[in-house]
PDB file of C-alpha atoms in Angstrom:
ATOM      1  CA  UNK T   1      42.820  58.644  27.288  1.00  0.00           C
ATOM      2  CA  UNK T   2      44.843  55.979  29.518  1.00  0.00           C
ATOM      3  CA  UNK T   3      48.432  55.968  30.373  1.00  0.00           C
ATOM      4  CA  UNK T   4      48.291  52.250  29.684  1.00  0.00           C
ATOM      5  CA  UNK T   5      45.634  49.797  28.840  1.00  0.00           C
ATOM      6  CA  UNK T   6      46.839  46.239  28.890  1.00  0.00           C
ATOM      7  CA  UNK T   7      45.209  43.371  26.525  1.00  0.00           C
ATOM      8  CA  UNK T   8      44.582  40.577  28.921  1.00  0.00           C
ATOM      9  CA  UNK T   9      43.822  39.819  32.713  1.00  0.00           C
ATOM     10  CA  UNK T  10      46.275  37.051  33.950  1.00  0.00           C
ATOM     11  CA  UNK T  11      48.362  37.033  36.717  1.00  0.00           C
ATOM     12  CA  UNK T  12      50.864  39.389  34.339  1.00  0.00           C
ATOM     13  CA  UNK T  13      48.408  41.985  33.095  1.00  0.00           C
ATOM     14  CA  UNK T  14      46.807  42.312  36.613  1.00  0.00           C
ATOM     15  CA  UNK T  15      50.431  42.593  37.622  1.00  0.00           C
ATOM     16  CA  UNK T  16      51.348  44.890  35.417  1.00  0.00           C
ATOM     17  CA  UNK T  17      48.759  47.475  36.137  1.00  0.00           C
ATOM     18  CA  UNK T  18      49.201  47.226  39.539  1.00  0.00           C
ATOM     19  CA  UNK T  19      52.780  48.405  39.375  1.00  0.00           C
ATOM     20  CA  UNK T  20      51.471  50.999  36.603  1.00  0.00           C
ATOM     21  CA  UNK T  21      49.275  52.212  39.119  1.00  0.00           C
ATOM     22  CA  UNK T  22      51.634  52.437  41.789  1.00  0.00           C
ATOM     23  CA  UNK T  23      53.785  54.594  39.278  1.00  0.00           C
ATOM     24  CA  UNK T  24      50.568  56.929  39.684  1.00  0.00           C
ATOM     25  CA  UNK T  25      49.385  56.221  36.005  1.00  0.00           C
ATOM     26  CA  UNK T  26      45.909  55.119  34.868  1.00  0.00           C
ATOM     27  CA  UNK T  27      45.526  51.778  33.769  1.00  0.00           C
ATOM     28  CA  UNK T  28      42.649  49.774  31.950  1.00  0.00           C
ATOM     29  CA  UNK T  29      42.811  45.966  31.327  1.00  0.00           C
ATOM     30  CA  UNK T  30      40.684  44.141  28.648  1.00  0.00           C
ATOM     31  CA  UNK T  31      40.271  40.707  29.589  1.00  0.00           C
ATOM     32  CA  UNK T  32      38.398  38.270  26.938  1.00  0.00           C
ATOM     33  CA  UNK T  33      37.310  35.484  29.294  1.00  0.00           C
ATOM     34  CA  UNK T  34      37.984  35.385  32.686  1.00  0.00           C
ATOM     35  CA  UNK T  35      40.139  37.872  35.192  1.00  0.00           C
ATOM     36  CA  UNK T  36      43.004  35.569  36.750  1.00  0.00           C
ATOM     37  CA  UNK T  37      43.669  33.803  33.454  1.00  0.00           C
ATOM     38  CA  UNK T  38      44.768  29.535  33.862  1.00  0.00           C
ATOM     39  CA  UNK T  39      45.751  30.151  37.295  1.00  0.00           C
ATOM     40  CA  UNK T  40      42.105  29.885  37.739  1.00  0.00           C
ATOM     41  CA  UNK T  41      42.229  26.203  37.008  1.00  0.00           C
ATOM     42  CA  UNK T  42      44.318  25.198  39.810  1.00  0.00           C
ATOM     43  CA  UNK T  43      42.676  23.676  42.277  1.00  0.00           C
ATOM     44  CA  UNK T  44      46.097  24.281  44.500  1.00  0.00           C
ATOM     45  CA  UNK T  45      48.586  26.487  44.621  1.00  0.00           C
ATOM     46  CA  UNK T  46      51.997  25.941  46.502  1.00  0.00           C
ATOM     47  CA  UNK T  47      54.428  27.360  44.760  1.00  0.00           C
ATOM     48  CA  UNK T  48      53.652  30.826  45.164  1.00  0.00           C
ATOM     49  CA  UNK T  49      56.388  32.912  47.470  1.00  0.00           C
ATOM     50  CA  UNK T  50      55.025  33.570  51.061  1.00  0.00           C
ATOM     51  CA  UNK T  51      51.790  31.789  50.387  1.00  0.00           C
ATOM     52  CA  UNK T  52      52.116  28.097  51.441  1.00  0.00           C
ATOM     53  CA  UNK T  53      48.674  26.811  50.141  1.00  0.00           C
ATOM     54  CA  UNK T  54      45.838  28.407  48.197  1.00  0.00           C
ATOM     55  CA  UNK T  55      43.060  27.742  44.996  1.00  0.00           C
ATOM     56  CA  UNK T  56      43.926  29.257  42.418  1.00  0.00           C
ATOM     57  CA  UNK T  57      40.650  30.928  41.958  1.00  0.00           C
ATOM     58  CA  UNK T  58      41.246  32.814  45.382  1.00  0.00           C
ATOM     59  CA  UNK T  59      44.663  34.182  44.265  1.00  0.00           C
ATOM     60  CA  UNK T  60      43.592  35.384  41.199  1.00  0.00           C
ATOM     61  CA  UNK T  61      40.720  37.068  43.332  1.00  0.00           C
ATOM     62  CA  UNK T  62      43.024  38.635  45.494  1.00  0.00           C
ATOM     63  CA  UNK T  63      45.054  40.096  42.722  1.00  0.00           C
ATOM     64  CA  UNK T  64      42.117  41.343  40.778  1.00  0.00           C
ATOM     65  CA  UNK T  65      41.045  42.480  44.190  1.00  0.00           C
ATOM     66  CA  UNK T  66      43.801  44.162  45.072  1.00  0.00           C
ATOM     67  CA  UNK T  67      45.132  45.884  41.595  1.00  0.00           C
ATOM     68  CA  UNK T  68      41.261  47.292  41.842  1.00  0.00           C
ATOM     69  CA  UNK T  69      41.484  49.115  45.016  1.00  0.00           C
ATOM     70  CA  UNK T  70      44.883  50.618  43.860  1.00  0.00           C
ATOM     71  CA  UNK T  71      42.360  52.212  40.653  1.00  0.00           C
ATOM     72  CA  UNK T  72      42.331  49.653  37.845  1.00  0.00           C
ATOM     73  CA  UNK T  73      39.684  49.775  35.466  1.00  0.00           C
ATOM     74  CA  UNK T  74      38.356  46.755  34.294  1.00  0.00           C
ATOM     75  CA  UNK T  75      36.654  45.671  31.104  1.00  0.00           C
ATOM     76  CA  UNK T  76      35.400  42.510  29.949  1.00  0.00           C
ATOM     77  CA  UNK T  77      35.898  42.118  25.882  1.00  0.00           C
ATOM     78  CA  UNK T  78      38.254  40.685  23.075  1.00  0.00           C
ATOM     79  CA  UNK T  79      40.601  43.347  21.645  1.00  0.00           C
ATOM     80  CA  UNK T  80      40.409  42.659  17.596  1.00  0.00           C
ATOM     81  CA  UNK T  81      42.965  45.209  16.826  1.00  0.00           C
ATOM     82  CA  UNK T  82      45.468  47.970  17.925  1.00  0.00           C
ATOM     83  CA  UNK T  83      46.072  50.661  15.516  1.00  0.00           C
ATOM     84  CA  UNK T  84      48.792  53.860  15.793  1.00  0.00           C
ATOM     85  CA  UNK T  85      47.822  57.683  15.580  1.00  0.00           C
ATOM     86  CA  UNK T  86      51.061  58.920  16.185  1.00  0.00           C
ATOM     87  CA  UNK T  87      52.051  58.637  19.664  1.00  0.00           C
ATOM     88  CA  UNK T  88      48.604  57.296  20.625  1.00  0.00           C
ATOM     89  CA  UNK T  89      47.349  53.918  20.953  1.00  0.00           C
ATOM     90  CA  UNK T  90      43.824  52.999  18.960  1.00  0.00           C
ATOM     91  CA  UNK T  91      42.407  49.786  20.719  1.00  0.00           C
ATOM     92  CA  UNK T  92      39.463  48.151  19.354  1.00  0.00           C
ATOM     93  CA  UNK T  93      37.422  45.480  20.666  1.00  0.00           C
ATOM     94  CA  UNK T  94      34.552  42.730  19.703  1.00  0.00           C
ATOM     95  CA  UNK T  95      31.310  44.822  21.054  1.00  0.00           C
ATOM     96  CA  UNK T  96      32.594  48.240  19.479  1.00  0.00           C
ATOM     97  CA  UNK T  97      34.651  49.459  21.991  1.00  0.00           C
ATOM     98  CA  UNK T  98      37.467  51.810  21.157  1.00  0.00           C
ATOM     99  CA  UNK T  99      39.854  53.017  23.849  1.00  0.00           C
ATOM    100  CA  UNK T 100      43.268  55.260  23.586  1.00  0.00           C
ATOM    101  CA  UNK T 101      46.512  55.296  25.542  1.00  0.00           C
ATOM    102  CA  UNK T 102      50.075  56.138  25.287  1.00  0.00           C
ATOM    103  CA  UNK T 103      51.435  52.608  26.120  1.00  0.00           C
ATOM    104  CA  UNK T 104      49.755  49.109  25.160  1.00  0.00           C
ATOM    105  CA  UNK T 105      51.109  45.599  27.415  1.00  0.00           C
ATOM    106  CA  UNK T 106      50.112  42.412  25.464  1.00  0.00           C
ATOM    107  CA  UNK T 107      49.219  40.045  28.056  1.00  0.00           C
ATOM    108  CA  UNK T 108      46.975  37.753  26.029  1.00  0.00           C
ATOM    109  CA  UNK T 109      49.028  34.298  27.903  1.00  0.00           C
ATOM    110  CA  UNK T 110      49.070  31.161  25.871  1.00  0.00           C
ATOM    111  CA  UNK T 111      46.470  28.658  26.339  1.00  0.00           C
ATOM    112  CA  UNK T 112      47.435  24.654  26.284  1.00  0.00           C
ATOM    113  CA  UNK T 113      46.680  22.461  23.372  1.00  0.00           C
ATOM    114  CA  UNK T 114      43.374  19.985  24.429  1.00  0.00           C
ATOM    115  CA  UNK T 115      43.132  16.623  23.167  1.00  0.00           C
ATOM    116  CA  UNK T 116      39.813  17.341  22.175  1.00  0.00           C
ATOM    117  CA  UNK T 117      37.649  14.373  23.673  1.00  0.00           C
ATOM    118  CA  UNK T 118      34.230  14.050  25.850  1.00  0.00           C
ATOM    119  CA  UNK T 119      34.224  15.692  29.293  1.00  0.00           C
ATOM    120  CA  UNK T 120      38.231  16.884  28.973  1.00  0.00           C
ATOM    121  CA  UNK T 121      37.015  20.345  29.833  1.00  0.00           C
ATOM    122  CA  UNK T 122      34.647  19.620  32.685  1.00  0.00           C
ATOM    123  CA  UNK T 123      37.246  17.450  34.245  1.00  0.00           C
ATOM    124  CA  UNK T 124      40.196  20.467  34.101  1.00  0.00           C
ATOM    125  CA  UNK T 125      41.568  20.980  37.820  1.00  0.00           C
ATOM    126  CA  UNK T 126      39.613  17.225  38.828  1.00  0.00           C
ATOM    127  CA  UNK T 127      42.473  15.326  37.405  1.00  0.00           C
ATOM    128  CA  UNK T 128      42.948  16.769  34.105  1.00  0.00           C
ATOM    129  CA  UNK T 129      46.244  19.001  34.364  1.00  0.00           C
ATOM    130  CA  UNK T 130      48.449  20.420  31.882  1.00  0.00           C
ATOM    131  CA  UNK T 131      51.551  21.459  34.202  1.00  0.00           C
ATOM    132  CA  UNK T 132      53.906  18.701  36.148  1.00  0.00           C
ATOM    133  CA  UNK T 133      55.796  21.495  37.839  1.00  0.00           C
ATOM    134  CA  UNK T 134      52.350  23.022  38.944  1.00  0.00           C
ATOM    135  CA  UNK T 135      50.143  20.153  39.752  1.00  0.00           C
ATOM    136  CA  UNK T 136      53.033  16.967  40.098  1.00  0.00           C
ATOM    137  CA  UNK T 137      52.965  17.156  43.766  1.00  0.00           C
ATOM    138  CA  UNK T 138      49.009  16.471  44.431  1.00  0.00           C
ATOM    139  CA  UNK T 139      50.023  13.154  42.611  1.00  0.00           C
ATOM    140  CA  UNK T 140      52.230  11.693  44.788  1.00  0.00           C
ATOM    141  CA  UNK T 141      52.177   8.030  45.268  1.00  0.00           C
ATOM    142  CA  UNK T 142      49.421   7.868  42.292  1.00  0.00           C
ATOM    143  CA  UNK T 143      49.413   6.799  39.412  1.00  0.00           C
ATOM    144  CA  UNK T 144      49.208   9.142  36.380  1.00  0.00           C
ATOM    145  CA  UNK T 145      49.354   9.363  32.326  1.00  0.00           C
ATOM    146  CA  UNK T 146      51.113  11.985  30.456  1.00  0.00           C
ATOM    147  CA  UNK T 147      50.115  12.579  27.142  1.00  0.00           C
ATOM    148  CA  UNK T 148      52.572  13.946  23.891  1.00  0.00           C
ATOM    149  CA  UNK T 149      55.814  13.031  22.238  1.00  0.00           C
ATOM    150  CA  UNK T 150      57.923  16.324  22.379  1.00  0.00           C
ATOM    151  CA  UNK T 151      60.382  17.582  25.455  1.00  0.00           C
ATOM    152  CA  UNK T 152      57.839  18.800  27.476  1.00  0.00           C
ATOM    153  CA  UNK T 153      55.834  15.508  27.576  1.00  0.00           C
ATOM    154  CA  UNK T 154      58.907  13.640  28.610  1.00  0.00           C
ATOM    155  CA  UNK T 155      60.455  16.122  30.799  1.00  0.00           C
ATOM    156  CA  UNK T 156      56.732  15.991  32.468  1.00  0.00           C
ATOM    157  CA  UNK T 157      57.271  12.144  32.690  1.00  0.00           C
ATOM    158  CA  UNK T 158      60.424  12.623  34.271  1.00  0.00           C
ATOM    159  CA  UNK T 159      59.535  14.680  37.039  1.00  0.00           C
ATOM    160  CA  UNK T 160      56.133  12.453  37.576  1.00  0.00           C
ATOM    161  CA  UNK T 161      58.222   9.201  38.382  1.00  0.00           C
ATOM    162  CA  UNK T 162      59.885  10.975  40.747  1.00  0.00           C
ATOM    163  CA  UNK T 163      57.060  10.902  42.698  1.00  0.00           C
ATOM    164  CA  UNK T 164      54.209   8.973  41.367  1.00  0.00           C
ATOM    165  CA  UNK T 165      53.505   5.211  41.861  1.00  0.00           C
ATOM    166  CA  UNK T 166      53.317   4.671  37.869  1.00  0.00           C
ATOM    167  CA  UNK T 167      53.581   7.339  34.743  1.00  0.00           C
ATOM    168  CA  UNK T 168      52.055   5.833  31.817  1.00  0.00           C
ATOM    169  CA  UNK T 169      53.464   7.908  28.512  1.00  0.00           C
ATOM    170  CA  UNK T 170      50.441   7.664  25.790  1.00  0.00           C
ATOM    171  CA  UNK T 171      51.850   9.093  22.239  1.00  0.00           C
ATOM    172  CA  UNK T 172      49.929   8.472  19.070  1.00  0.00           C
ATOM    173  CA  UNK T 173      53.290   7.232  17.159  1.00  0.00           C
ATOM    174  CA  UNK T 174      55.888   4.865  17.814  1.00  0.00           C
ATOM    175  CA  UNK T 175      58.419   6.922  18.679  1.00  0.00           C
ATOM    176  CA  UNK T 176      59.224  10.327  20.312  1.00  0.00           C
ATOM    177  CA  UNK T 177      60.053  13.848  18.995  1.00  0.00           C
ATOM    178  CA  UNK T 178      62.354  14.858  22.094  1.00  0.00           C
ATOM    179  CA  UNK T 179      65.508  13.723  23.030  1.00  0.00           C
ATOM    180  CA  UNK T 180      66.898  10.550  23.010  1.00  0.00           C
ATOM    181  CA  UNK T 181      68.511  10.810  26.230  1.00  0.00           C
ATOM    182  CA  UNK T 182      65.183  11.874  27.599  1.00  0.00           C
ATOM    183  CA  UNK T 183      63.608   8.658  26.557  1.00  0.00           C
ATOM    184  CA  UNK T 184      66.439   6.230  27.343  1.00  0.00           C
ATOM    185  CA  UNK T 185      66.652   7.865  31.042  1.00  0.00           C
ATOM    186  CA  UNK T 186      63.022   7.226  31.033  1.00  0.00           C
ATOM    187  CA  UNK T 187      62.760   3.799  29.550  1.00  0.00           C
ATOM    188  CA  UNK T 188      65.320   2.902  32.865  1.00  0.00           C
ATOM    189  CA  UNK T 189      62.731   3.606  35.140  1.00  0.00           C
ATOM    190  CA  UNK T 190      61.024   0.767  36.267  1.00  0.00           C
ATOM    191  CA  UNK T 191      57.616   2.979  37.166  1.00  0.00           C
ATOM    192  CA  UNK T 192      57.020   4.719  33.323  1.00  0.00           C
ATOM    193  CA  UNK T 193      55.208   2.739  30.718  1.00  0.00           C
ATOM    194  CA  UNK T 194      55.531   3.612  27.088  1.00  0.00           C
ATOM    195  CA  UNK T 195      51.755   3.203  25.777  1.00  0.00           C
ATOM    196  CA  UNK T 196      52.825   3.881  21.627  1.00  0.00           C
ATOM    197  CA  UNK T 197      51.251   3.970  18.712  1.00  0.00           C
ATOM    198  CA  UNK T 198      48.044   4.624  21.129  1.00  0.00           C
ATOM    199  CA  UNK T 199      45.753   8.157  21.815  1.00  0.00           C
ATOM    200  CA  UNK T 200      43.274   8.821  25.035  1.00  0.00           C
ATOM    201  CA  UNK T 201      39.896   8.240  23.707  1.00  0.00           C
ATOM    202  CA  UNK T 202      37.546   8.488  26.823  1.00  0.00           C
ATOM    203  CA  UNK T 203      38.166  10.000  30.200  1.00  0.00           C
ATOM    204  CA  UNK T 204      36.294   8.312  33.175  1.00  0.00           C
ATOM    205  CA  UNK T 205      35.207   9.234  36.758  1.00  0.00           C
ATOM    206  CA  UNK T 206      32.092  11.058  38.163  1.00  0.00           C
ATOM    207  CA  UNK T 207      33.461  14.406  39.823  1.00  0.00           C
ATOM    208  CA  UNK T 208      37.258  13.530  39.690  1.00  0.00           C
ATOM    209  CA  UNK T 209      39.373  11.632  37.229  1.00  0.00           C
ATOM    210  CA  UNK T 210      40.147   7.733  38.297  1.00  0.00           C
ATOM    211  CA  UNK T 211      41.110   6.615  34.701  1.00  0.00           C
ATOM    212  CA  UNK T 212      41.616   6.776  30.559  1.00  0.00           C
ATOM    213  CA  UNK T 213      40.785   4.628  28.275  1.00  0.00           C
ATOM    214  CA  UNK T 214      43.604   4.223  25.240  1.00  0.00           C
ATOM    215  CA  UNK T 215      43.355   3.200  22.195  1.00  0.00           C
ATOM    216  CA  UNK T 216      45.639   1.635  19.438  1.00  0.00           C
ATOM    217  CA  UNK T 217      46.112   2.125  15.850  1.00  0.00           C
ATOM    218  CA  UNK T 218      44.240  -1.354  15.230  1.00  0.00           C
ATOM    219  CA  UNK T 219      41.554  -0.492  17.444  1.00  0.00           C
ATOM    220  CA  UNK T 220      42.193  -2.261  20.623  1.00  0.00           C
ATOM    221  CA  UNK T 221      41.106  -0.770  23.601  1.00  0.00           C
ATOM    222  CA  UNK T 222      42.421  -0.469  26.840  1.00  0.00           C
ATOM    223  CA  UNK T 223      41.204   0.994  30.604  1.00  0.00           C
ATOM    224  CA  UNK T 224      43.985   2.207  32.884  1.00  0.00           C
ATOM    225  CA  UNK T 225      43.770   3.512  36.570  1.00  0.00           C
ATOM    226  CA  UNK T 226      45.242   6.967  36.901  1.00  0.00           C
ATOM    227  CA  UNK T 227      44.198   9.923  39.457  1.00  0.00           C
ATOM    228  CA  UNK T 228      45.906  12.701  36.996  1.00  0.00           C
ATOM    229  CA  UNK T 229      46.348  12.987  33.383  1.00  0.00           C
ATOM    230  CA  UNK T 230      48.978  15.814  32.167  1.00  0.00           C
ATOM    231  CA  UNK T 231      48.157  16.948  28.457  1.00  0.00           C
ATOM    232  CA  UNK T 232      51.697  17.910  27.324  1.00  0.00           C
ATOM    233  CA  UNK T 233      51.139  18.435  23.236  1.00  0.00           C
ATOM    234  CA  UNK T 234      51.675  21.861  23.236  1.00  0.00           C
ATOM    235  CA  UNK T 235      51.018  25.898  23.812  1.00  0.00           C
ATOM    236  CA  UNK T 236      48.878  28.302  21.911  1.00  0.00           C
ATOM    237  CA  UNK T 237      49.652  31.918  21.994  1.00  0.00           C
ATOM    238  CA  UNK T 238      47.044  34.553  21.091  1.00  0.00           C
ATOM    239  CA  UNK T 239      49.313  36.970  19.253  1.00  0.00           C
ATOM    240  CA  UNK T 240      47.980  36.414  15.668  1.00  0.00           C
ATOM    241  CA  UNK T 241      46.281  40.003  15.510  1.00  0.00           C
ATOM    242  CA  UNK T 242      49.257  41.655  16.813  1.00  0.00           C
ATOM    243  CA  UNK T 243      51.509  40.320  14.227  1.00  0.00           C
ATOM    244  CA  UNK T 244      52.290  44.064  12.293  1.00  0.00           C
ATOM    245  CA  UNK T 245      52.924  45.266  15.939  1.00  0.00           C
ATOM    246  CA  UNK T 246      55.579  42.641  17.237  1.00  0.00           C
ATOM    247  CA  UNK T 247      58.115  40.736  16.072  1.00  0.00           C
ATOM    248  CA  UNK T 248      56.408  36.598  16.586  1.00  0.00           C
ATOM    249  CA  UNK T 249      58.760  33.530  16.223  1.00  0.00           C
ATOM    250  CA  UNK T 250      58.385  30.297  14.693  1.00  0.00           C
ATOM    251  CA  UNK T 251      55.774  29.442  17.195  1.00  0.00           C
ATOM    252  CA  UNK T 252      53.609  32.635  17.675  1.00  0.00           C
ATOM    253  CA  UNK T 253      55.227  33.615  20.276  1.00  0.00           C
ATOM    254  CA  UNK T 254      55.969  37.408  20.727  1.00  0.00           C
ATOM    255  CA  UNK T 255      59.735  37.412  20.080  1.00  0.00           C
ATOM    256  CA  UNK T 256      60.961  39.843  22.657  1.00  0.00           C
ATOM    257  CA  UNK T 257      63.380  39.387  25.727  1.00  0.00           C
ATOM    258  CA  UNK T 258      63.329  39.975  29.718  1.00  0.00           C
ATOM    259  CA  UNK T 259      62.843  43.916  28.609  1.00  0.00           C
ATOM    260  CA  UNK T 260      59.785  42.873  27.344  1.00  0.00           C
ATOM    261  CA  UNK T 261      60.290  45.543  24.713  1.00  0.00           C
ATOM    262  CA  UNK T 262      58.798  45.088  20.869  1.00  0.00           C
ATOM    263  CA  UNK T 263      59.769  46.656  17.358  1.00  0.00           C
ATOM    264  CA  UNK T 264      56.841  49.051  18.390  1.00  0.00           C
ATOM    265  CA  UNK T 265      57.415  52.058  20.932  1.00  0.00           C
ATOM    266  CA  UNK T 266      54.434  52.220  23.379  1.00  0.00           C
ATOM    267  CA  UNK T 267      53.825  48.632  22.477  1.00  0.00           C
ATOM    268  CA  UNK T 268      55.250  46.057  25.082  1.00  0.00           C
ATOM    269  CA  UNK T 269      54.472  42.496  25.931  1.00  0.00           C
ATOM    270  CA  UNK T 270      54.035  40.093  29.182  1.00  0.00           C
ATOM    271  CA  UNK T 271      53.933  36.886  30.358  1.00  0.00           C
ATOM    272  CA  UNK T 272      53.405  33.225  28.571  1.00  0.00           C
ATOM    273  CA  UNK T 273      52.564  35.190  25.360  1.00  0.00           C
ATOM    274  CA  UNK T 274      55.984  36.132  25.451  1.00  0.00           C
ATOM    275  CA  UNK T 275      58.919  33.563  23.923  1.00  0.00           C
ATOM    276  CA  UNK T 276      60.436  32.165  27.251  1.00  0.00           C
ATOM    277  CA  UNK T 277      61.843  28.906  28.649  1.00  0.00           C
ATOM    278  CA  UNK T 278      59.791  29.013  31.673  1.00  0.00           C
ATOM    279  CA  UNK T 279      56.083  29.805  31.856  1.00  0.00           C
ATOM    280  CA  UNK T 280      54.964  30.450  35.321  1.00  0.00           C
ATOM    281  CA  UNK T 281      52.714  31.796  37.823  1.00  0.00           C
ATOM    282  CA  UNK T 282      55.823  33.552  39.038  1.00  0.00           C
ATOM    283  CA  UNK T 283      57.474  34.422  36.017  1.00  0.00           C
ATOM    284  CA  UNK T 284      54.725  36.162  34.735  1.00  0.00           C
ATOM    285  CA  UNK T 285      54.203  38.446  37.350  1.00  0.00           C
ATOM    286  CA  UNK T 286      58.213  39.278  36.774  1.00  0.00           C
ATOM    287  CA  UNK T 287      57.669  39.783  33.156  1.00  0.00           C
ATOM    288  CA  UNK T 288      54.129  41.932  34.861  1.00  0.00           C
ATOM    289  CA  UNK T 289      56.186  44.074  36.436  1.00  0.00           C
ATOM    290  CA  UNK T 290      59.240  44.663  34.227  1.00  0.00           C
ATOM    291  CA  UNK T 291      56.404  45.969  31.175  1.00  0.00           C
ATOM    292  CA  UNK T 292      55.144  48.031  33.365  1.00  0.00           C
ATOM    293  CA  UNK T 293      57.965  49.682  34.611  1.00  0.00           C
ATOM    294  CA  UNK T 294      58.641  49.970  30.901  1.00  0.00           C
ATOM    295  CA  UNK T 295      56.013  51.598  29.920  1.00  0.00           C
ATOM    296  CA  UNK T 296      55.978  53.714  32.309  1.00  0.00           C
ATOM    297  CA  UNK T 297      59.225  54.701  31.290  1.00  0.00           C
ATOM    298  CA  UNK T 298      58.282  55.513  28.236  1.00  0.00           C
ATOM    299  CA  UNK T 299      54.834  57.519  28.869  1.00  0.00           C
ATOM    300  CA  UNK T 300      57.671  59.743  30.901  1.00  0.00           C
ATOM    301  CA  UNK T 301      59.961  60.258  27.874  1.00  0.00           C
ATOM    302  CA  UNK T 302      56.637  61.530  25.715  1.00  0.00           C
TER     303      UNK T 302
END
């Protein structure tokens, strides 16, 4: 039996065993796809504290690397359910594994809404971005699209023009689902172009992104120039099968605070999977650490 396994390998469920470990329990982490979670897709990162510049596939190496060599163990799996025995946890995943422990982190992240079209995947990290306060920078003095109607599309756009030469605002209806005074402070700026009633239909460029092609409700086409296209319709969390464990919110999101506490005891959540205002790298390393120290606290009440 573990101390604590914890259901996903992002920056907050590698953080979180790592300060489990360092509390001198055992840890296991299930990870479904790939350890390091969307950080992975960054092809910069420069926001980090005391690290001016790296890929985001080295950071997440060097946190897998290092929450190994304090004693993680590591599996590669989906987790399809969690059940109670008491005091211990029952988790279950896709090829037939079952593991125990006294304490269970959800760390399963949230993973951003795609628009669905040709070559959107293979061009993730080459242009394709779905974070402003992340990736805005590497755009300066380029143009750029943003994509979506709600807050986060406009407060994208908002930060963009900052910066970039042009924003170009595609949304598939005529008008916007976020603020008004979002969208008259935008319409002011003489670099953002509303593109309405329009949806990206075709992404172009070889090995990096150099434009979109939109199209209108009647059919009409139309090629723009853009180095970076931010997809801004949305969040996914992966909480369904936890549902009868934790308390979820309109959106699916695990409906806990900074304790990251649940209805369950033993049961504790982490990171983007968690209801928040800000989903970070940095955040959910905080949210990593606080769940940990949690749980710990709790194996110690036992």
């Amino acid at each position: 039996m573990y101390d604590i396994i914890i259901v996903g390998g992002g920056p907050a469920g590698l953080t979180a065993a790592l300060y489990a470990l360092r509390a001198g329990k055992t840890a296991l982490i299930i990870e479904k796809n790939a350890f390091g979670g969307q950080i992975t897709w960054s092809p910069k990162v420069e926001n980090f504290p005391t690290i001016e510049s790296i890929s985001g596939t080295e950071l997440a190496d060097r946190l897998m690397e290092q929450t190994m060599n304090q004693g993680a163990e590591m599996e590669l799996d989906e987790v399809t359910a969690i059940e109670l025995d008491g005091d211990v946890k029952r988790v279950k995943t896709e090829f037939g594994g079952e593991f125990e422990a006294k304490a269970v982190i959800i760390a399963t992240g949230a993973r951003p809404r795609m628009l669905g079209i040709e070559r959107e995947a293979e061009l993730v990290g080459s242009g394709v971005c779905f974070c402003a306060v992340c990736d805005g920078a590497f755009y300066k003095g380029c143009p750029v699209a943003v994509n979506g109607g709600g807050n986060s599309a406009l407060q994208d756009a908002m930060l963009l023009s900052d910066t970039c030469s042009r924003v170009y605002l595609v949304h598939r209806r005529d008008s916007f689902r976020g603020e008004a005074k979002l969208v008259e402070a935008l319409r002011e700026k003489e670099n953002v172009e509303f593109v309405l009633n329009s949806s990206i239909t075709a992404l172009h460029g070889e090995t990096e992104l150099t434009g979109i092609t939109v199209t209108d409700k009647m059919g009409n086409e139309r090629k723009i120039a853009v180095d970076g296209l931010f997809v801004a319709i949305g969040h996914a969390p992966d909480n369904g099968i936890f549902a009868e464990l934790i308390d979820l919110d309109a959106g699916g999101y695990a409906d806990s605070g900074e304790d990251c506490m649940t209805k369950t005891s033993g049961v504790f959540v982490a990171g983007d999977c968690r209801k928040k205002s800000v989903r970070q790298l940095t955040t959910a390393a905080a949210d990593g650490s606080a769940a940990a120290l949690a749980a710990c606290s709790y194996i110690d009440s036992l």
